N, C-alpha and C. Protein backbone atom coordinates (compact mmCIF):
# COMPACT_ATOMS: atom_id res chain seq x y z
N MET A 1 105.06 103.86 103.68
CA MET A 1 106.23 104.54 104.19
C MET A 1 106.00 106.04 104.34
N ALA A 2 105.02 106.59 103.63
CA ALA A 2 104.80 108.04 103.67
C ALA A 2 104.56 108.56 105.09
N PRO A 3 103.72 107.91 105.91
CA PRO A 3 103.56 108.43 107.27
C PRO A 3 104.86 108.43 108.06
N ARG A 4 105.66 107.41 107.88
CA ARG A 4 106.94 107.31 108.60
C ARG A 4 107.88 108.43 108.17
N ILE A 5 107.92 108.70 106.90
CA ILE A 5 108.77 109.78 106.38
C ILE A 5 108.27 111.13 106.90
N ALA A 6 106.96 111.33 106.87
CA ALA A 6 106.39 112.59 107.34
C ALA A 6 106.65 112.79 108.83
N ALA A 7 106.60 111.72 109.61
CA ALA A 7 106.87 111.83 111.04
C ALA A 7 108.31 112.26 111.31
N ALA A 8 109.21 111.91 110.41
CA ALA A 8 110.63 112.23 110.59
C ALA A 8 111.02 113.56 109.95
N GLU A 9 110.15 114.12 109.13
CA GLU A 9 110.49 115.33 108.37
C GLU A 9 109.45 116.42 108.62
N PRO A 10 109.77 117.39 109.48
CA PRO A 10 108.79 118.42 109.85
C PRO A 10 108.35 119.33 108.69
N SER A 11 109.08 119.36 107.60
CA SER A 11 108.69 120.24 106.50
C SER A 11 107.56 119.67 105.64
N VAL A 12 107.18 118.41 105.86
CA VAL A 12 106.08 117.81 105.09
C VAL A 12 104.78 118.51 105.46
N ALA A 13 104.06 118.98 104.43
CA ALA A 13 102.83 119.75 104.66
C ALA A 13 101.57 118.92 104.52
N GLY A 14 101.67 117.74 103.96
CA GLY A 14 100.51 116.88 103.76
C GLY A 14 100.94 115.61 103.06
N LEU A 15 100.05 114.64 103.03
CA LEU A 15 100.37 113.35 102.41
C LEU A 15 99.35 112.99 101.35
N VAL A 16 99.84 112.51 100.23
CA VAL A 16 99.01 111.88 99.21
C VAL A 16 99.48 110.43 99.15
N LEU A 17 98.60 109.52 99.54
CA LEU A 17 98.93 108.10 99.56
C LEU A 17 98.16 107.41 98.45
N LEU A 18 98.88 106.84 97.50
CA LEU A 18 98.28 106.08 96.42
C LEU A 18 98.52 104.60 96.69
N ALA A 19 97.44 103.85 96.86
CA ALA A 19 97.55 102.42 97.15
C ALA A 19 98.44 102.20 98.37
N GLY A 20 98.14 102.88 99.45
CA GLY A 20 98.92 102.77 100.67
C GLY A 20 98.55 101.54 101.47
N ALA A 21 99.50 100.66 101.66
CA ALA A 21 99.27 99.43 102.40
C ALA A 21 99.13 99.70 103.89
N THR A 22 98.25 98.96 104.53
CA THR A 22 98.13 99.01 105.99
C THR A 22 98.42 97.64 106.60
N GLU A 23 98.27 96.60 105.82
CA GLU A 23 98.61 95.25 106.28
C GLU A 23 100.13 95.12 106.30
N PRO A 24 100.67 94.32 107.21
CA PRO A 24 102.12 94.09 107.17
C PRO A 24 102.53 93.55 105.79
N MET A 25 103.67 94.01 105.30
CA MET A 25 104.09 93.68 103.94
C MET A 25 104.20 92.17 103.70
N HIS A 26 104.72 91.44 104.66
CA HIS A 26 104.87 90.00 104.44
C HIS A 26 103.52 89.31 104.29
N ARG A 27 102.51 89.78 105.01
CA ARG A 27 101.18 89.20 104.85
C ARG A 27 100.56 89.63 103.52
N SER A 28 100.87 90.84 103.10
CA SER A 28 100.40 91.31 101.80
C SER A 28 101.00 90.47 100.67
N VAL A 29 102.28 90.15 100.78
CA VAL A 29 102.93 89.32 99.76
C VAL A 29 102.24 87.95 99.69
N LEU A 30 101.94 87.37 100.83
CA LEU A 30 101.25 86.08 100.85
C LEU A 30 99.87 86.20 100.20
N ARG A 31 99.14 87.24 100.53
CA ARG A 31 97.82 87.46 99.94
C ARG A 31 97.92 87.57 98.42
N GLN A 32 98.93 88.29 97.94
CA GLN A 32 99.11 88.46 96.49
C GLN A 32 99.44 87.14 95.80
N VAL A 33 100.30 86.35 96.40
CA VAL A 33 100.66 85.06 95.80
C VAL A 33 99.44 84.14 95.77
N ARG A 34 98.65 84.15 96.82
CA ARG A 34 97.41 83.35 96.82
C ARG A 34 96.47 83.83 95.71
N TYR A 35 96.32 85.13 95.59
CA TYR A 35 95.44 85.69 94.55
C TYR A 35 95.91 85.24 93.17
N LEU A 36 97.19 85.39 92.90
CA LEU A 36 97.71 85.02 91.58
C LEU A 36 97.54 83.53 91.31
N ALA A 37 97.64 82.71 92.35
CA ALA A 37 97.42 81.27 92.16
C ALA A 37 95.98 81.01 91.73
N THR A 38 95.03 81.78 92.27
CA THR A 38 93.62 81.58 91.88
C THR A 38 93.33 82.15 90.51
N VAL A 39 94.04 83.20 90.12
CA VAL A 39 93.84 83.78 88.78
C VAL A 39 94.34 82.80 87.72
N HIS A 40 95.49 82.19 87.98
CA HIS A 40 96.08 81.28 87.01
C HIS A 40 95.35 79.94 86.93
N THR A 41 94.84 79.48 88.06
CA THR A 41 94.11 78.20 88.10
C THR A 41 92.89 78.37 89.01
N PRO A 42 91.81 78.99 88.47
CA PRO A 42 90.66 79.34 89.31
C PRO A 42 90.03 78.19 90.08
N SER A 43 90.04 77.00 89.54
CA SER A 43 89.37 75.88 90.22
C SER A 43 90.24 75.19 91.26
N ALA A 44 91.50 75.50 91.29
CA ALA A 44 92.43 74.80 92.20
C ALA A 44 92.44 75.46 93.58
N ASP A 45 92.82 74.67 94.56
CA ASP A 45 93.02 75.17 95.92
C ASP A 45 94.35 75.93 95.94
N PRO A 46 94.33 77.23 96.23
CA PRO A 46 95.59 77.97 96.20
C PRO A 46 96.62 77.43 97.20
N GLU A 47 96.16 76.85 98.29
CA GLU A 47 97.11 76.33 99.30
C GLU A 47 97.90 75.13 98.77
N ALA A 48 97.42 74.51 97.70
CA ALA A 48 98.15 73.38 97.10
C ALA A 48 99.22 73.84 96.11
N ASP A 49 99.20 75.12 95.77
CA ASP A 49 100.16 75.67 94.81
C ASP A 49 101.54 75.73 95.48
N PRO A 50 102.59 75.23 94.82
CA PRO A 50 103.94 75.26 95.42
C PRO A 50 104.42 76.66 95.78
N SER A 51 104.08 77.65 94.97
CA SER A 51 104.53 79.02 95.28
C SER A 51 103.83 79.53 96.54
N VAL A 52 102.58 79.17 96.74
CA VAL A 52 101.86 79.56 97.96
C VAL A 52 102.47 78.85 99.16
N GLN A 53 102.79 77.58 99.01
CA GLN A 53 103.40 76.84 100.11
C GLN A 53 104.75 77.43 100.51
N THR A 54 105.54 77.80 99.52
CA THR A 54 106.86 78.39 99.79
C THR A 54 106.71 79.72 100.52
N ILE A 55 105.87 80.60 100.00
CA ILE A 55 105.73 81.93 100.61
C ILE A 55 105.09 81.82 102.00
N THR A 56 104.22 80.84 102.19
CA THR A 56 103.61 80.63 103.51
C THR A 56 104.69 80.29 104.54
N ARG A 57 105.61 79.41 104.17
CA ARG A 57 106.73 79.07 105.08
C ARG A 57 107.60 80.30 105.35
N GLN A 58 107.88 81.07 104.31
CA GLN A 58 108.73 82.26 104.46
C GLN A 58 108.06 83.30 105.35
N VAL A 59 106.77 83.50 105.16
CA VAL A 59 106.03 84.48 105.97
C VAL A 59 106.00 84.05 107.43
N ALA A 60 105.88 82.76 107.68
CA ALA A 60 105.89 82.27 109.07
C ALA A 60 107.19 82.64 109.77
N LEU A 61 108.29 82.66 109.04
CA LEU A 61 109.57 83.06 109.64
C LEU A 61 109.57 84.53 110.07
N ILE A 62 108.88 85.37 109.32
CA ILE A 62 108.81 86.80 109.67
C ILE A 62 108.08 86.97 111.00
N ASP A 63 107.02 86.20 111.20
CA ASP A 63 106.24 86.29 112.44
C ASP A 63 106.89 85.57 113.62
N ASP A 64 107.88 84.76 113.35
CA ASP A 64 108.55 83.99 114.40
C ASP A 64 109.36 84.92 115.30
N PRO A 65 109.16 84.85 116.61
CA PRO A 65 109.94 85.71 117.51
C PRO A 65 111.44 85.47 117.42
N ASP A 66 111.84 84.32 116.87
CA ASP A 66 113.26 84.00 116.75
C ASP A 66 113.91 84.58 115.49
N LEU A 67 113.14 85.29 114.66
CA LEU A 67 113.74 85.94 113.50
C LEU A 67 114.86 86.86 113.98
N SER A 68 116.01 86.76 113.34
CA SER A 68 117.15 87.59 113.75
C SER A 68 117.85 88.11 112.50
N PRO A 69 118.70 89.12 112.66
CA PRO A 69 119.43 89.64 111.51
C PRO A 69 120.28 88.58 110.81
N SER A 70 120.58 87.49 111.49
CA SER A 70 121.40 86.45 110.86
C SER A 70 120.57 85.41 110.09
N THR A 71 119.25 85.53 110.10
CA THR A 71 118.42 84.60 109.32
C THR A 71 118.79 84.76 107.85
N PRO A 72 119.11 83.67 107.16
CA PRO A 72 119.52 83.77 105.76
C PRO A 72 118.43 84.37 104.86
N ASP A 73 118.85 85.27 103.99
CA ASP A 73 117.93 85.96 103.08
C ASP A 73 117.10 84.99 102.25
N HIS A 74 117.71 83.91 101.79
CA HIS A 74 117.00 82.99 100.88
C HIS A 74 115.83 82.28 101.56
N LEU A 75 115.77 82.34 102.88
CA LEU A 75 114.65 81.72 103.60
C LEU A 75 113.48 82.68 103.76
N LEU A 76 113.67 83.94 103.40
CA LEU A 76 112.67 84.97 103.66
C LEU A 76 111.98 85.42 102.38
N PRO A 77 110.78 86.01 102.50
CA PRO A 77 110.06 86.44 101.31
C PRO A 77 110.89 87.38 100.43
N LEU A 78 110.84 87.10 99.15
CA LEU A 78 111.48 87.92 98.12
C LEU A 78 113.00 87.96 98.24
N GLY A 79 113.57 87.14 99.12
CA GLY A 79 115.01 87.15 99.33
C GLY A 79 115.51 88.40 100.02
N VAL A 80 114.59 89.12 100.65
CA VAL A 80 114.93 90.39 101.31
C VAL A 80 115.51 90.09 102.69
N PRO A 81 116.58 90.80 103.09
CA PRO A 81 117.25 90.53 104.36
C PRO A 81 116.34 90.66 105.59
N ALA A 82 116.68 89.90 106.61
CA ALA A 82 115.92 89.88 107.85
C ALA A 82 115.84 91.26 108.50
N GLN A 83 116.90 92.07 108.39
CA GLN A 83 116.89 93.40 109.00
C GLN A 83 115.70 94.22 108.49
N TYR A 84 115.41 94.10 107.22
CA TYR A 84 114.28 94.82 106.62
C TYR A 84 112.97 94.37 107.26
N TRP A 85 112.78 93.05 107.34
CA TRP A 85 111.54 92.51 107.89
C TRP A 85 111.42 92.84 109.38
N LEU A 86 112.52 92.81 110.10
CA LEU A 86 112.48 93.16 111.52
C LEU A 86 112.06 94.61 111.71
N ASP A 87 112.54 95.48 110.85
CA ASP A 87 112.16 96.89 110.92
C ASP A 87 110.67 97.06 110.61
N LEU A 88 110.21 96.44 109.53
CA LEU A 88 108.81 96.58 109.14
C LEU A 88 107.85 95.92 110.13
N ARG A 89 108.31 94.91 110.80
CA ARG A 89 107.45 94.18 111.74
C ARG A 89 106.88 95.12 112.81
N GLY A 90 107.61 96.14 113.16
CA GLY A 90 107.15 97.07 114.18
C GLY A 90 106.50 98.33 113.64
N TYR A 91 106.27 98.38 112.33
CA TYR A 91 105.73 99.60 111.72
C TYR A 91 104.23 99.46 111.45
N ASP A 92 103.46 100.40 111.97
CA ASP A 92 102.02 100.45 111.75
C ASP A 92 101.72 101.78 111.08
N PRO A 93 101.54 101.80 109.76
CA PRO A 93 101.37 103.07 109.05
C PRO A 93 100.14 103.84 109.50
N VAL A 94 99.07 103.16 109.85
CA VAL A 94 97.85 103.86 110.29
C VAL A 94 98.09 104.54 111.63
N ALA A 95 98.72 103.85 112.56
CA ALA A 95 99.01 104.44 113.87
C ALA A 95 99.93 105.65 113.74
N VAL A 96 100.93 105.55 112.86
CA VAL A 96 101.83 106.69 112.65
C VAL A 96 101.07 107.84 112.01
N ALA A 97 100.25 107.55 111.01
CA ALA A 97 99.47 108.60 110.33
C ALA A 97 98.51 109.28 111.30
N ALA A 98 97.93 108.51 112.21
CA ALA A 98 96.97 109.07 113.17
C ALA A 98 97.63 110.09 114.10
N GLN A 99 98.94 109.97 114.29
CA GLN A 99 99.67 110.90 115.15
C GLN A 99 100.07 112.19 114.43
N LEU A 100 99.92 112.20 113.11
CA LEU A 100 100.33 113.36 112.32
C LEU A 100 99.19 114.36 112.21
N ASP A 101 99.49 115.61 112.44
CA ASP A 101 98.49 116.66 112.26
C ASP A 101 98.66 117.25 110.86
N LEU A 102 98.40 116.41 109.86
CA LEU A 102 98.59 116.80 108.46
C LEU A 102 97.36 116.42 107.66
N PRO A 103 97.03 117.20 106.63
CA PRO A 103 95.98 116.76 105.72
C PRO A 103 96.48 115.57 104.91
N MET A 104 95.55 114.67 104.59
CA MET A 104 95.92 113.47 103.83
C MET A 104 94.88 113.18 102.77
N LEU A 105 95.37 112.78 101.62
CA LEU A 105 94.53 112.28 100.53
C LEU A 105 94.93 110.82 100.33
N ILE A 106 93.98 109.93 100.56
CA ILE A 106 94.24 108.50 100.44
C ILE A 106 93.45 107.99 99.24
N MET A 107 94.16 107.41 98.27
CA MET A 107 93.56 106.98 97.01
C MET A 107 93.78 105.48 96.83
N GLN A 108 92.74 104.81 96.34
CA GLN A 108 92.79 103.36 96.22
C GLN A 108 92.10 102.90 94.94
N GLY A 109 92.75 102.02 94.22
CA GLY A 109 92.14 101.40 93.05
C GLY A 109 91.26 100.24 93.48
N GLY A 110 90.07 100.18 92.94
CA GLY A 110 89.13 99.12 93.30
C GLY A 110 89.53 97.75 92.79
N ARG A 111 90.33 97.69 91.73
CA ARG A 111 90.78 96.41 91.15
C ARG A 111 92.19 96.03 91.59
N ASP A 112 92.71 96.71 92.57
CA ASP A 112 94.07 96.47 93.05
C ASP A 112 94.10 95.19 93.88
N TYR A 113 94.92 94.22 93.49
CA TYR A 113 95.06 93.00 94.27
C TYR A 113 96.29 93.06 95.18
N GLN A 114 97.13 94.07 95.01
CA GLN A 114 98.34 94.17 95.83
C GLN A 114 98.06 94.91 97.13
N VAL A 115 97.34 95.99 97.04
CA VAL A 115 96.86 96.75 98.19
C VAL A 115 95.36 96.85 97.97
N THR A 116 94.58 96.22 98.84
CA THR A 116 93.17 96.05 98.53
C THR A 116 92.24 96.95 99.34
N VAL A 117 91.07 97.16 98.77
CA VAL A 117 90.02 97.92 99.47
C VAL A 117 89.67 97.20 100.77
N THR A 118 89.48 95.90 100.70
CA THR A 118 89.05 95.13 101.86
C THR A 118 90.11 95.06 102.95
N ASP A 119 91.34 94.77 102.58
CA ASP A 119 92.37 94.54 103.58
C ASP A 119 93.14 95.79 103.99
N ASP A 120 93.33 96.72 103.08
CA ASP A 120 94.17 97.88 103.38
C ASP A 120 93.38 99.18 103.53
N LEU A 121 92.54 99.49 102.58
CA LEU A 121 91.78 100.74 102.68
C LEU A 121 90.94 100.76 103.94
N ALA A 122 90.39 99.62 104.31
CA ALA A 122 89.59 99.54 105.54
C ALA A 122 90.42 99.98 106.75
N GLY A 123 91.71 99.68 106.75
CA GLY A 123 92.58 100.12 107.84
C GLY A 123 92.67 101.64 107.93
N TRP A 124 92.83 102.29 106.77
CA TRP A 124 92.87 103.76 106.76
C TRP A 124 91.53 104.32 107.22
N GLN A 125 90.44 103.76 106.70
CA GLN A 125 89.11 104.25 107.06
C GLN A 125 88.86 104.12 108.55
N ASN A 126 89.17 102.98 109.11
CA ASN A 126 88.94 102.76 110.54
C ASN A 126 89.86 103.59 111.41
N GLY A 127 91.12 103.70 111.03
CA GLY A 127 92.09 104.40 111.85
C GLY A 127 92.04 105.91 111.79
N LEU A 128 91.47 106.43 110.69
CA LEU A 128 91.44 107.89 110.52
C LEU A 128 90.02 108.42 110.37
N ALA A 129 89.03 107.64 110.79
CA ALA A 129 87.62 107.99 110.60
C ALA A 129 87.23 109.31 111.27
N ASP A 130 87.89 109.64 112.35
CA ASP A 130 87.52 110.85 113.09
C ASP A 130 88.21 112.11 112.57
N ARG A 131 88.98 112.00 111.52
CA ARG A 131 89.77 113.12 111.01
C ARG A 131 89.03 113.84 109.89
N ASP A 132 88.80 115.14 110.07
CA ASP A 132 88.14 115.90 109.01
C ASP A 132 89.12 116.42 107.96
N ASN A 133 90.42 116.23 108.18
CA ASN A 133 91.41 116.65 107.19
C ASN A 133 91.96 115.45 106.39
N VAL A 134 91.21 114.35 106.40
CA VAL A 134 91.57 113.17 105.62
C VAL A 134 90.50 112.93 104.57
N THR A 135 90.92 112.86 103.32
CA THR A 135 90.03 112.60 102.19
C THR A 135 90.38 111.23 101.62
N ILE A 136 89.37 110.41 101.43
CA ILE A 136 89.59 109.07 100.87
C ILE A 136 88.80 108.95 99.58
N ARG A 137 89.48 108.47 98.54
CA ARG A 137 88.86 108.29 97.23
C ARG A 137 89.17 106.87 96.73
N VAL A 138 88.15 106.23 96.18
CA VAL A 138 88.30 104.92 95.56
C VAL A 138 87.95 105.05 94.09
N TYR A 139 88.77 104.45 93.25
CA TYR A 139 88.59 104.46 91.80
C TYR A 139 88.29 103.02 91.39
N PRO A 140 87.01 102.66 91.31
CA PRO A 140 86.60 101.26 91.16
C PRO A 140 87.24 100.52 89.99
N ALA A 141 87.50 101.17 88.88
CA ALA A 141 88.04 100.49 87.69
C ALA A 141 89.56 100.43 87.67
N ASP A 142 90.22 101.04 88.65
CA ASP A 142 91.68 101.17 88.62
C ASP A 142 92.39 100.02 89.33
N ASP A 143 93.59 99.70 88.81
CA ASP A 143 94.43 98.67 89.42
C ASP A 143 95.46 99.34 90.35
N HIS A 144 96.49 98.62 90.71
CA HIS A 144 97.50 99.11 91.64
C HIS A 144 98.25 100.34 91.11
N LEU A 145 98.40 100.42 89.81
CA LEU A 145 99.11 101.55 89.20
C LEU A 145 98.15 102.65 88.77
N PHE A 146 96.90 102.51 89.17
CA PHE A 146 95.84 103.46 88.83
C PHE A 146 95.62 103.53 87.32
N PHE A 147 95.77 102.39 86.69
CA PHE A 147 95.40 102.22 85.28
C PHE A 147 93.97 101.68 85.28
N PRO A 148 93.06 102.34 84.58
CA PRO A 148 91.69 101.83 84.52
C PRO A 148 91.61 100.58 83.65
N GLY A 149 90.69 99.71 83.99
CA GLY A 149 90.50 98.48 83.22
C GLY A 149 89.27 97.76 83.69
N SER A 150 89.17 96.50 83.28
CA SER A 150 88.03 95.68 83.70
C SER A 150 88.52 94.26 83.93
N GLY A 151 87.75 93.51 84.67
CA GLY A 151 88.12 92.14 84.97
C GLY A 151 89.21 92.07 86.02
N PRO A 152 89.62 90.86 86.34
CA PRO A 152 90.66 90.70 87.36
C PRO A 152 91.98 91.34 86.94
N SER A 153 92.59 92.02 87.86
CA SER A 153 93.90 92.63 87.60
C SER A 153 94.97 91.55 87.72
N THR A 154 95.97 91.63 86.85
CA THR A 154 97.09 90.68 86.86
C THR A 154 98.38 91.45 86.57
N PRO A 155 99.53 90.86 86.84
CA PRO A 155 100.79 91.53 86.49
C PRO A 155 100.87 91.87 85.00
N ALA A 156 100.31 91.04 84.15
CA ALA A 156 100.35 91.29 82.70
C ALA A 156 99.58 92.55 82.32
N SER A 157 98.60 92.93 83.13
CA SER A 157 97.83 94.14 82.80
C SER A 157 98.65 95.41 83.00
N TYR A 158 99.80 95.31 83.67
CA TYR A 158 100.68 96.46 83.86
C TYR A 158 101.62 96.68 82.68
N GLU A 159 101.77 95.67 81.84
CA GLU A 159 102.79 95.71 80.80
C GLU A 159 102.54 96.70 79.67
N PRO A 160 101.33 96.81 79.12
CA PRO A 160 101.17 97.76 78.02
C PRO A 160 101.34 99.20 78.51
N ALA A 161 101.89 100.04 77.65
CA ALA A 161 102.02 101.47 77.99
C ALA A 161 100.62 102.03 78.23
N GLN A 162 100.46 102.71 79.35
CA GLN A 162 99.17 103.27 79.73
C GLN A 162 99.39 104.58 80.47
N HIS A 163 98.28 105.24 80.74
CA HIS A 163 98.32 106.48 81.51
C HIS A 163 97.55 106.28 82.81
N VAL A 164 98.00 106.95 83.84
CA VAL A 164 97.26 106.96 85.10
C VAL A 164 95.88 107.55 84.82
N ASP A 165 94.89 107.00 85.49
CA ASP A 165 93.51 107.46 85.36
C ASP A 165 93.47 108.99 85.51
N GLU A 166 92.90 109.66 84.54
CA GLU A 166 92.83 111.12 84.55
C GLU A 166 92.12 111.64 85.79
N ALA A 167 91.12 110.91 86.28
CA ALA A 167 90.40 111.34 87.48
C ALA A 167 91.33 111.38 88.69
N VAL A 168 92.29 110.47 88.76
CA VAL A 168 93.24 110.44 89.86
C VAL A 168 94.11 111.70 89.83
N VAL A 169 94.63 112.02 88.67
CA VAL A 169 95.48 113.21 88.52
C VAL A 169 94.67 114.47 88.86
N THR A 170 93.47 114.55 88.34
CA THR A 170 92.60 115.70 88.61
C THR A 170 92.32 115.84 90.10
N ASP A 171 92.01 114.73 90.76
CA ASP A 171 91.72 114.79 92.19
C ASP A 171 92.93 115.20 93.01
N ILE A 172 94.12 114.76 92.62
CA ILE A 172 95.33 115.19 93.33
C ILE A 172 95.53 116.69 93.17
N VAL A 173 95.39 117.18 91.96
CA VAL A 173 95.56 118.61 91.70
C VAL A 173 94.56 119.41 92.53
N ARG A 174 93.31 119.00 92.51
CA ARG A 174 92.28 119.73 93.27
C ARG A 174 92.55 119.68 94.77
N TRP A 175 92.98 118.51 95.26
CA TRP A 175 93.26 118.38 96.68
C TRP A 175 94.43 119.27 97.09
N VAL A 176 95.52 119.22 96.32
CA VAL A 176 96.68 120.05 96.64
C VAL A 176 96.30 121.52 96.59
N ASP A 177 95.58 121.90 95.56
CA ASP A 177 95.14 123.29 95.42
C ASP A 177 94.26 123.70 96.60
N GLY A 178 93.38 122.82 97.04
CA GLY A 178 92.48 123.12 98.14
C GLY A 178 93.15 123.14 99.50
N THR A 179 94.24 122.42 99.67
CA THR A 179 94.91 122.37 100.97
C THR A 179 95.99 123.44 101.12
N THR A 180 96.36 124.07 100.02
CA THR A 180 97.42 125.08 100.10
C THR A 180 96.89 126.50 100.09
N ARG A 181 95.61 126.65 100.06
CA ARG A 181 95.05 128.01 100.05
C ARG A 181 94.90 128.57 101.43
């Protein structure tokens, strides 16, 4: 959402995107549910999981040209109203960011299963590759909340009280300091 907000607000001087998604949200939700199905039952086919089957049907409705504001919320991912999905369906954060003449710091956790290096960071890299005012940083041990750890990231790994990776905070401070001089 940061590029969209910056495009609408001329006073924005730059963007810091932490775990910024580039894939459409409904597809990201499906990817996450599939991932969690494999974490919980590694040997099973995720497509056989009832939660994956449900979200797959719901995601198909978002891509359906017949989606309308009157589509019942309970048929859609997360129970979120159709108006929201219709709005997001036309939003391309990378394309919007590419139109902004602003410095950007894009940060990504390497262990993030919600916004991934492969599916999302690649979008930023490809779409903004020609920009010398875009800095991209990956923190290999960090999850979606920029908590360092090891092994597969899961929702349970967010539960204990933790601190954001100190390197992330330091890099933000340095970037802001360097872009405001």
